[in-house]
Amino acid sequence: FTVHTAALLGAAAILWHLFVTHRFEYSYVAQYSSRVLSPQLALAASWAGQEGSFLLWAALGGLLGLALMRQPGSLARPAMFFIALMQCFLVFMVVIRTPFANSAVTPPDGMGLNPLLQDPWMVVHPPALFLGYASMAIPFALGAAALVRKGYVEWCGMVWPWALFAVVALALGIALGGIWAYKTLGWGGFWGWDPVENASLIPWLVAVALLHGLLIQRVRGAAVRTNLLLAQIGWGTVLGGTYLTRSGVLQNFSVHSFADTGLHAPLSAFLIVAMGLSAALLAWR
């Protein structure tokens, strides 16, 4: 897993270098960047598309997995199975939608970043949001490990800081996006109830509910089943929102969702496997 994370970070660093140095022989770089972009915006353009954003998400997930792997407690190691399984899906997305494909002809300049995305908030908003998405996998994995080991009391103590981290990271990402939306004309103020915006709000609401449930479990020893269910649903809402905004089903309903690029089936499989595994464990216990 350490080698896996190092490889993802290396791939992300290479991609960032390609964008900053304007290597337009790569199709992804030519599609989202241009010579007129500042180095900061050229860097941010690397996660403007499907390919780079999945790579960023996978790299952040690897870093969080390394932190979980070193967390004390008997549930960290079995939880790594579920983290590794989720990472396999993210890496598969990067493989089938690689940002390192070469162009048949190298253009003198790239197509450039969408004018609405040429903003300093583009540098910080997506990484913060993807950090929140990646962190939602940890309560899911620890909850699945607790179901396997019947370690419900230990799970409450182990998952508490991760649930708090997910709430804070998602809140930061959503707040930065709201400020950006307020600045950018046509995005409906701080919150336009856009499907992509809602796809980030729903996991945050579930994470807040989980945080309150964990407090009840710590003080009264109650709400154990509810908390385990919320941990699984929270990750499901992340994957469900990812499917809705990246499979192309909402391309005509959202100002910043992705068109269909052949990810409909893989994203469906991702969601079905994760939630099917969760449902099986919950039914078993």
PDB file of N, CA and C in Angstrom, residues 13-77:
ATOM      1  N   ALA A  13       2.565  14.194  -9.385  1.00  0.00           N
ATOM      2  CA  ALA A  13       3.633  15.186  -9.531  1.00  0.00           C
ATOM      3  C   ALA A  13       4.064  15.316 -10.999  1.00  0.00           C
ATOM      4  N   ILE A  14       4.141  14.195 -11.695  1.00  0.00           N
ATOM      5  CA  ILE A  14       4.500  14.227 -13.121  1.00  0.00           C
ATOM      6  C   ILE A  14       3.433  14.983 -13.916  1.00  0.00           C
ATOM      7  N   LEU A  15       2.161  14.707 -13.617  1.00  0.00           N
ATOM      8  CA  LEU A  15       1.083  15.395 -14.324  1.00  0.00           C
ATOM      9  C   LEU A  15       1.132  16.896 -14.071  1.00  0.00           C
ATOM     10  N   TRP A  16       1.365  17.297 -12.833  1.00  0.00           N
ATOM     11  CA  TRP A  16       1.462  18.731 -12.520  1.00  0.00           C
ATOM     12  C   TRP A  16       2.615  19.371 -13.283  1.00  0.00           C
ATOM     13  N   HIS A  17       3.722  18.655 -13.380  1.00  0.00           N
ATOM     14  CA  HIS A  17       4.878  19.179 -14.127  1.00  0.00           C
ATOM     15  C   HIS A  17       4.530  19.333 -15.612  1.00  0.00           C
ATOM     16  N   LEU A  18       3.807  18.389 -16.171  1.00  0.00           N
ATOM     17  CA  LEU A  18       3.413  18.474 -17.581  1.00  0.00           C
ATOM     18  C   LEU A  18       2.538  19.699 -17.835  1.00  0.00           C
ATOM     19  N   PHE A  19       1.663  20.006 -16.896  1.00  0.00           N
ATOM     20  CA  PHE A  19       0.792  21.163 -17.067  1.00  0.00           C
ATOM     21  C   PHE A  19       1.567  22.471 -16.934  1.00  0.00           C
ATOM     22  N   VAL A  20       2.411  22.561 -15.923  1.00  0.00           N
ATOM     23  CA  VAL A  20       3.132  23.811 -15.691  1.00  0.00           C
ATOM     24  C   VAL A  20       4.124  24.091 -16.815  1.00  0.00           C
ATOM     25  N   THR A  21       4.682  23.036 -17.422  1.00  0.00           N
ATOM     26  CA  THR A  21       5.652  23.210 -18.505  1.00  0.00           C
ATOM     27  C   THR A  21       5.009  23.158 -19.893  1.00  0.00           C
ATOM     28  N   HIS A  22       3.681  23.111 -19.957  1.00  0.00           N
ATOM     29  CA  HIS A  22       2.926  23.195 -21.220  1.00  0.00           C
ATOM     30  C   HIS A  22       3.307  22.089 -22.197  1.00  0.00           C
ATOM     31  N   ARG A  23       3.211  20.866 -21.750  1.00  0.00           N
ATOM     32  CA  ARG A  23       3.527  19.723 -22.607  1.00  0.00           C
ATOM     33  C   ARG A  23       2.265  19.311 -23.371  1.00  0.00           C
ATOM     34  N   PHE A  24       2.020  20.009 -24.473  1.00  0.00           N
ATOM     35  CA  PHE A  24       0.781  19.829 -25.216  1.00  0.00           C
ATOM     36  C   PHE A  24       0.772  18.565 -26.078  1.00  0.00           C
ATOM     37  N   GLU A  25       1.856  17.800 -26.085  1.00  0.00           N
ATOM     38  CA  GLU A  25       1.804  16.524 -26.793  1.00  0.00           C
ATOM     39  C   GLU A  25       0.933  15.508 -26.052  1.00  0.00           C
ATOM     40  N   TYR A  26       0.557  15.847 -24.821  1.00  0.00           N
ATOM     41  CA  TYR A  26      -0.378  15.013 -24.066  1.00  0.00           C
ATOM     42  C   TYR A  26      -1.790  15.581 -24.236  1.00  0.00           C
ATOM     43  N   SER A  27      -2.717  14.750 -24.633  1.00  0.00           N
ATOM     44  CA  SER A  27      -4.072  15.196 -24.978  1.00  0.00           C
ATOM     45  C   SER A  27      -4.748  15.914 -23.825  1.00  0.00           C
ATOM     46  N   TYR A  28      -4.599  15.383 -22.629  1.00  0.00           N
ATOM     47  CA  TYR A  28      -5.269  15.970 -21.464  1.00  0.00           C
ATOM     48  C   TYR A  28      -4.725  17.369 -21.171  1.00  0.00           C
ATOM     49  N   VAL A  29      -3.420  17.537 -21.304  1.00  0.00           N
ATOM     50  CA  VAL A  29      -2.815  18.853 -21.081  1.00  0.00           C
ATOM     51  C   VAL A  29      -3.312  19.845 -22.133  1.00  0.00           C
ATOM     52  N   ALA A  30      -3.348  19.429 -23.381  1.00  0.00           N
ATOM     53  CA  ALA A  30      -3.804  20.313 -24.461  1.00  0.00           C
ATOM     54  C   ALA A  30      -5.278  20.668 -24.314  1.00  0.00           C
ATOM     55  N   GLN A  31      -6.057  19.780 -23.738  1.00  0.00           N
ATOM     56  CA  GLN A  31      -7.495  20.014 -23.630  1.00  0.00           C
ATOM     57  C   GLN A  31      -7.841  21.036 -22.557  1.00  0.00           C
ATOM     58  N   TYR A  32      -7.065  21.090 -21.477  1.00  0.00           N
ATOM     59  CA  TYR A  32      -7.448  21.908 -20.329  1.00  0.00           C
ATOM     60  C   TYR A  32      -6.472  23.046 -20.015  1.00  0.00           C
ATOM     61  N   SER A  33      -5.379  23.169 -20.747  1.00  0.00           N
ATOM     62  CA  SER A  33      -4.397  24.185 -20.413  1.00  0.00           C
ATOM     63  C   SER A  33      -4.033  25.006 -21.651  1.00  0.00           C
ATOM     64  N   SER A  34      -3.311  26.101 -21.425  1.00  0.00           N
ATOM     65  CA  SER A  34      -2.798  26.934 -22.503  1.00  0.00           C
ATOM     66  C   SER A  34      -1.633  27.751 -21.964  1.00  0.00           C
ATOM     67  N   ARG A  35      -0.913  28.393 -22.863  1.00  0.00           N
ATOM     68  CA  ARG A  35       0.279  29.148 -22.467  1.00  0.00           C
ATOM     69  C   ARG A  35      -0.057  30.434 -21.726  1.00  0.00           C
ATOM     70  N   VAL A  36      -1.274  30.930 -21.864  1.00  0.00           N
ATOM     71  CA  VAL A  36      -1.632  32.188 -21.211  1.00  0.00           C
ATOM     72  C   VAL A  36      -1.933  32.009 -19.726  1.00  0.00           C
ATOM     73  N   LEU A  37      -2.097  30.772 -19.265  1.00  0.00           N
ATOM     74  CA  LEU A  37      -2.413  30.534 -17.862  1.00  0.00           C
ATOM     75  C   LEU A  37      -1.202  30.783 -16.987  1.00  0.00           C
ATOM     76  N   SER A  38      -1.444  31.330 -15.809  1.00  0.00           N
ATOM     77  CA  SER A  38      -0.384  31.481 -14.829  1.00  0.00           C
ATOM     78  C   SER A  38       0.040  30.104 -14.323  1.00  0.00           C
ATOM     79  N   PRO A  39       1.230  29.979 -13.733  1.00  0.00           N
ATOM     80  CA  PRO A  39       1.636  28.665 -13.200  1.00  0.00           C
ATOM     81  C   PRO A  39       0.632  28.087 -12.207  1.00  0.00           C
ATOM     82  N   GLN A  40       0.005  28.956 -11.390  1.00  0.00           N
ATOM     83  CA  GLN A  40      -0.963  28.464 -10.419  1.00  0.00           C
ATOM     84  C   GLN A  40      -2.201  27.883 -11.111  1.00  0.00           C
ATOM     85  N   LEU A  41      -2.706  28.592 -12.111  1.00  0.00           N
ATOM     86  CA  LEU A  41      -3.884  28.093 -12.823  1.00  0.00           C
ATOM     87  C   LEU A  41      -3.539  26.903 -13.708  1.00  0.00           C
ATOM     88  N   ALA A  42      -2.313  26.878 -14.253  1.00  0.00           N
ATOM     89  CA  ALA A  42      -1.890  25.705 -15.027  1.00  0.00           C
ATOM     90  C   ALA A  42      -1.852  24.473 -14.136  1.00  0.00           C
ATOM     91  N   LEU A  43      -1.399  24.646 -12.894  1.00  0.00           N
ATOM     92  CA  LEU A  43      -1.413  23.543 -11.936  1.00  0.00           C
ATOM     93  C   LEU A  43      -2.846  23.121 -11.637  1.00  0.00           C
ATOM     94  N   ALA A  44      -3.725  24.102 -11.395  1.00  0.00           N
ATOM     95  CA  ALA A  44      -5.115  23.794 -11.076  1.00  0.00           C
ATOM     96  C   ALA A  44      -5.835  23.135 -12.242  1.00  0.00           C
ATOM     97  N   ALA A  45      -5.409  23.449 -13.479  1.00  0.00           N
ATOM     98  CA  ALA A  45      -6.041  22.836 -14.644  1.00  0.00           C
ATOM     99  C   ALA A  45      -5.842  21.333 -14.668  1.00  0.00           C
ATOM    100  N   SER A  46      -4.855  20.832 -13.941  1.00  0.00           N
ATOM    101  CA  SER A  46      -4.579  19.392 -13.948  1.00  0.00           C
ATOM    102  C   SER A  46      -5.713  18.588 -13.328  1.00  0.00           C
ATOM    103  N   TRP A  47      -6.513  19.209 -12.469  1.00  0.00           N
ATOM    104  CA  TRP A  47      -7.669  18.489 -11.911  1.00  0.00           C
ATOM    105  C   TRP A  47      -8.994  19.051 -12.419  1.00  0.00           C
ATOM    106  N   ALA A  48      -8.975  19.721 -13.566  1.00  0.00           N
ATOM    107  CA  ALA A  48     -10.204  20.256 -14.144  1.00  0.00           C
ATOM    108  C   ALA A  48     -11.028  19.187 -14.851  1.00  0.00           C
ATOM    109  N   GLY A  49     -10.411  18.094 -15.282  1.00  0.00           N
ATOM    110  CA  GLY A  49     -11.106  17.053 -16.029  1.00  0.00           C
ATOM    111  C   GLY A  49     -11.245  15.766 -15.238  1.00  0.00           C
ATOM    112  N   GLN A  50     -11.916  14.804 -15.839  1.00  0.00           N
ATOM    113  CA  GLN A  50     -12.130  13.511 -15.198  1.00  0.00           C
ATOM    114  C   GLN A  50     -10.806  12.858 -14.805  1.00  0.00           C
ATOM    115  N   GLU A  51      -9.856  12.851 -15.755  1.00  0.00           N
ATOM    116  CA  GLU A  51      -8.625  12.095 -15.579  1.00  0.00           C
ATOM    117  C   GLU A  51      -7.814  12.600 -14.390  1.00  0.00           C
ATOM    118  N   GLY A  52      -7.567  13.905 -14.359  1.00  0.00           N
ATOM    119  CA  GLY A  52      -6.747  14.457 -13.297  1.00  0.00           C
ATOM    120  C   GLY A  52      -7.430  14.462 -11.951  1.00  0.00           C
ATOM    121  N   SER A  53      -8.747  14.660 -11.927  1.00  0.00           N
ATOM    122  CA  SER A  53      -9.456  14.690 -10.649  1.00  0.00           C
ATOM    123  C   SER A  53      -9.496  13.310 -10.007  1.00  0.00           C
ATOM    124  N   PHE A  54      -9.653  12.249 -10.811  1.00  0.00           N
ATOM    125  CA  PHE A  54      -9.604  10.901 -10.237  1.00  0.00           C
ATOM    126  C   PHE A  54      -8.207  10.592  -9.698  1.00  0.00           C
ATOM    127  N   LEU A  55      -7.173  11.055 -10.391  1.00  0.00           N
ATOM    128  CA  LEU A  55      -5.807  10.839  -9.908  1.00  0.00           C
ATOM    129  C   LEU A  55      -5.586  11.571  -8.588  1.00  0.00           C
ATOM    130  N   LEU A  56      -6.066  12.806  -8.483  1.00  0.00           N
ATOM    131  CA  LEU A  56      -5.949  13.561  -7.233  1.00  0.00           C
ATOM    132  C   LEU A  56      -6.692  12.854  -6.106  1.00  0.00           C
ATOM    133  N   TRP A  57      -7.897  12.394  -6.379  1.00  0.00           N
ATOM    134  CA  TRP A  57      -8.699  11.687  -5.377  1.00  0.00           C
ATOM    135  C   TRP A  57      -7.970  10.424  -4.914  1.00  0.00           C
ATOM    136  N   ALA A  58      -7.433   9.655  -5.842  1.00  0.00           N
ATOM    137  CA  ALA A  58      -6.736   8.421  -5.481  1.00  0.00           C
ATOM    138  C   ALA A  58      -5.492   8.711  -4.655  1.00  0.00           C
ATOM    139  N   ALA A  59      -4.742   9.754  -5.000  1.00  0.00           N
ATOM    140  CA  ALA A  59      -3.536  10.099  -4.254  1.00  0.00           C
ATOM    141  C   ALA A  59      -3.876  10.512  -2.828  1.00  0.00           C
ATOM    142  N   LEU A  60      -4.907  11.315  -2.668  1.00  0.00           N
ATOM    143  CA  LEU A  60      -5.329  11.718  -1.324  1.00  0.00           C
ATOM    144  C   LEU A  60      -5.839  10.514  -0.534  1.00  0.00           C
ATOM    145  N   GLY A  61      -6.574   9.621  -1.209  1.00  0.00           N
ATOM    146  CA  GLY A  61      -7.033   8.412  -0.540  1.00  0.00           C
ATOM    147  C   GLY A  61      -5.880   7.537  -0.075  1.00  0.00           C
ATOM    148  N   GLY A  62      -4.808   7.482  -0.871  1.00  0.00           N
ATOM    149  CA  GLY A  62      -3.634   6.723  -0.459  1.00  0.00           C
ATOM    150  C   GLY A  62      -2.988   7.309   0.781  1.00  0.00           C
ATOM    151  N   LEU A  63      -2.867   8.625   0.849  1.00  0.00           N
ATOM    152  CA  LEU A  63      -2.275   9.272   2.026  1.00  0.00           C
ATOM    153  C   LEU A  63      -3.104   9.014   3.280  1.00  0.00           C
ATOM    154  N   LEU A  64      -4.422   9.116   3.159  1.00  0.00           N
ATOM    155  CA  LEU A  64      -5.280   8.845   4.307  1.00  0.00           C
ATOM    156  C   LEU A  64      -5.210   7.371   4.706  1.00  0.00           C
ATOM    157  N   GLY A  65      -5.080   6.493   3.720  1.00  0.00           N
ATOM    158  CA  GLY A  65      -4.928   5.075   4.026  1.00  0.00           C
ATOM    159  C   GLY A  65      -3.653   4.790   4.815  1.00  0.00           C
ATOM    160  N   LEU A  66      -2.568   5.469   4.452  1.00  0.00           N
ATOM    161  CA  LEU A  66      -1.317   5.315   5.203  1.00  0.00           C
ATOM    162  C   LEU A  66      -1.494   5.755   6.651  1.00  0.00           C
ATOM    163  N   ALA A  67      -2.227   6.852   6.865  1.00  0.00           N
ATOM    164  CA  ALA A  67      -2.476   7.310   8.234  1.00  0.00           C
ATOM    165  C   ALA A  67      -3.320   6.302   9.000  1.00  0.00           C
ATOM    166  N   LEU A  68      -4.347   5.741   8.349  1.00  0.00           N
ATOM    167  CA  LEU A  68      -5.183   4.739   9.004  1.00  0.00           C
ATOM    168  C   LEU A  68      -4.380   3.491   9.338  1.00  0.00           C
ATOM    169  N   MET A  69      -3.496   3.092   8.441  1.00  0.00           N
ATOM    170  CA  MET A  69      -2.717   1.874   8.641  1.00  0.00           C
ATOM    171  C   MET A  69      -1.851   1.956   9.898  1.00  0.00           C
ATOM    172  N   ARG A  70      -1.463   3.168  10.278  1.00  0.00           N
ATOM    173  CA  ARG A  70      -0.616   3.369  11.447  1.00  0.00           C
ATOM    174  C   ARG A  70      -1.399   3.752  12.696  1.00  0.00           C
ATOM    175  N   GLN A  71      -2.726   3.732  12.608  1.00  0.00           N
ATOM    176  CA  GLN A  71      -3.538   4.084  13.762  1.00  0.00           C
ATOM    177  C   GLN A  71      -3.595   2.907  14.733  1.00  0.00           C
ATOM    178  N   PRO A  72      -3.405   3.147  16.041  1.00  0.00           N
ATOM    179  CA  PRO A  72      -3.505   2.058  17.014  1.00  0.00           C
ATOM    180  C   PRO A  72      -4.913   1.466  17.045  1.00  0.00           C
ATOM    181  N   GLY A  73      -4.985   0.198  17.398  1.00  0.00           N
ATOM    182  CA  GLY A  73      -6.278  -0.468  17.488  1.00  0.00           C
ATOM    183  C   GLY A  73      -6.346  -1.675  16.582  1.00  0.00           C
ATOM    184  N   SER A  74      -7.194  -2.620  16.943  1.00  0.00           N
ATOM    185  CA  SER A  74      -7.273  -3.875  16.207  1.00  0.00           C
ATOM    186  C   SER A  74      -8.083  -3.779  14.924  1.00  0.00           C
ATOM    187  N   LEU A  75      -8.778  -2.663  14.689  1.00  0.00           N
ATOM    188  CA  LEU A  75      -9.629  -2.544  13.505  1.00  0.00           C
ATOM    189  C   LEU A  75      -8.925  -1.897  12.325  1.00  0.00           C
ATOM    190  N   ALA A  76      -7.759  -1.280  12.561  1.00  0.00           N
ATOM    191  CA  ALA A  76      -7.091  -0.546  11.480  1.00  0.00           C
ATOM    192  C   ALA A  76      -6.661  -1.484  10.359  1.00  0.00           C
ATOM    193  N   ARG A  77      -6.060  -2.604  10.718  1.00  0.00           N
ATOM    194  CA  ARG A  77      -5.569  -3.532   9.687  1.00  0.00           C
ATOM    195  C   ARG A  77      -6.695  -4.147   8.862  1.00  0.00           C
TER     196      ARG A  77
END
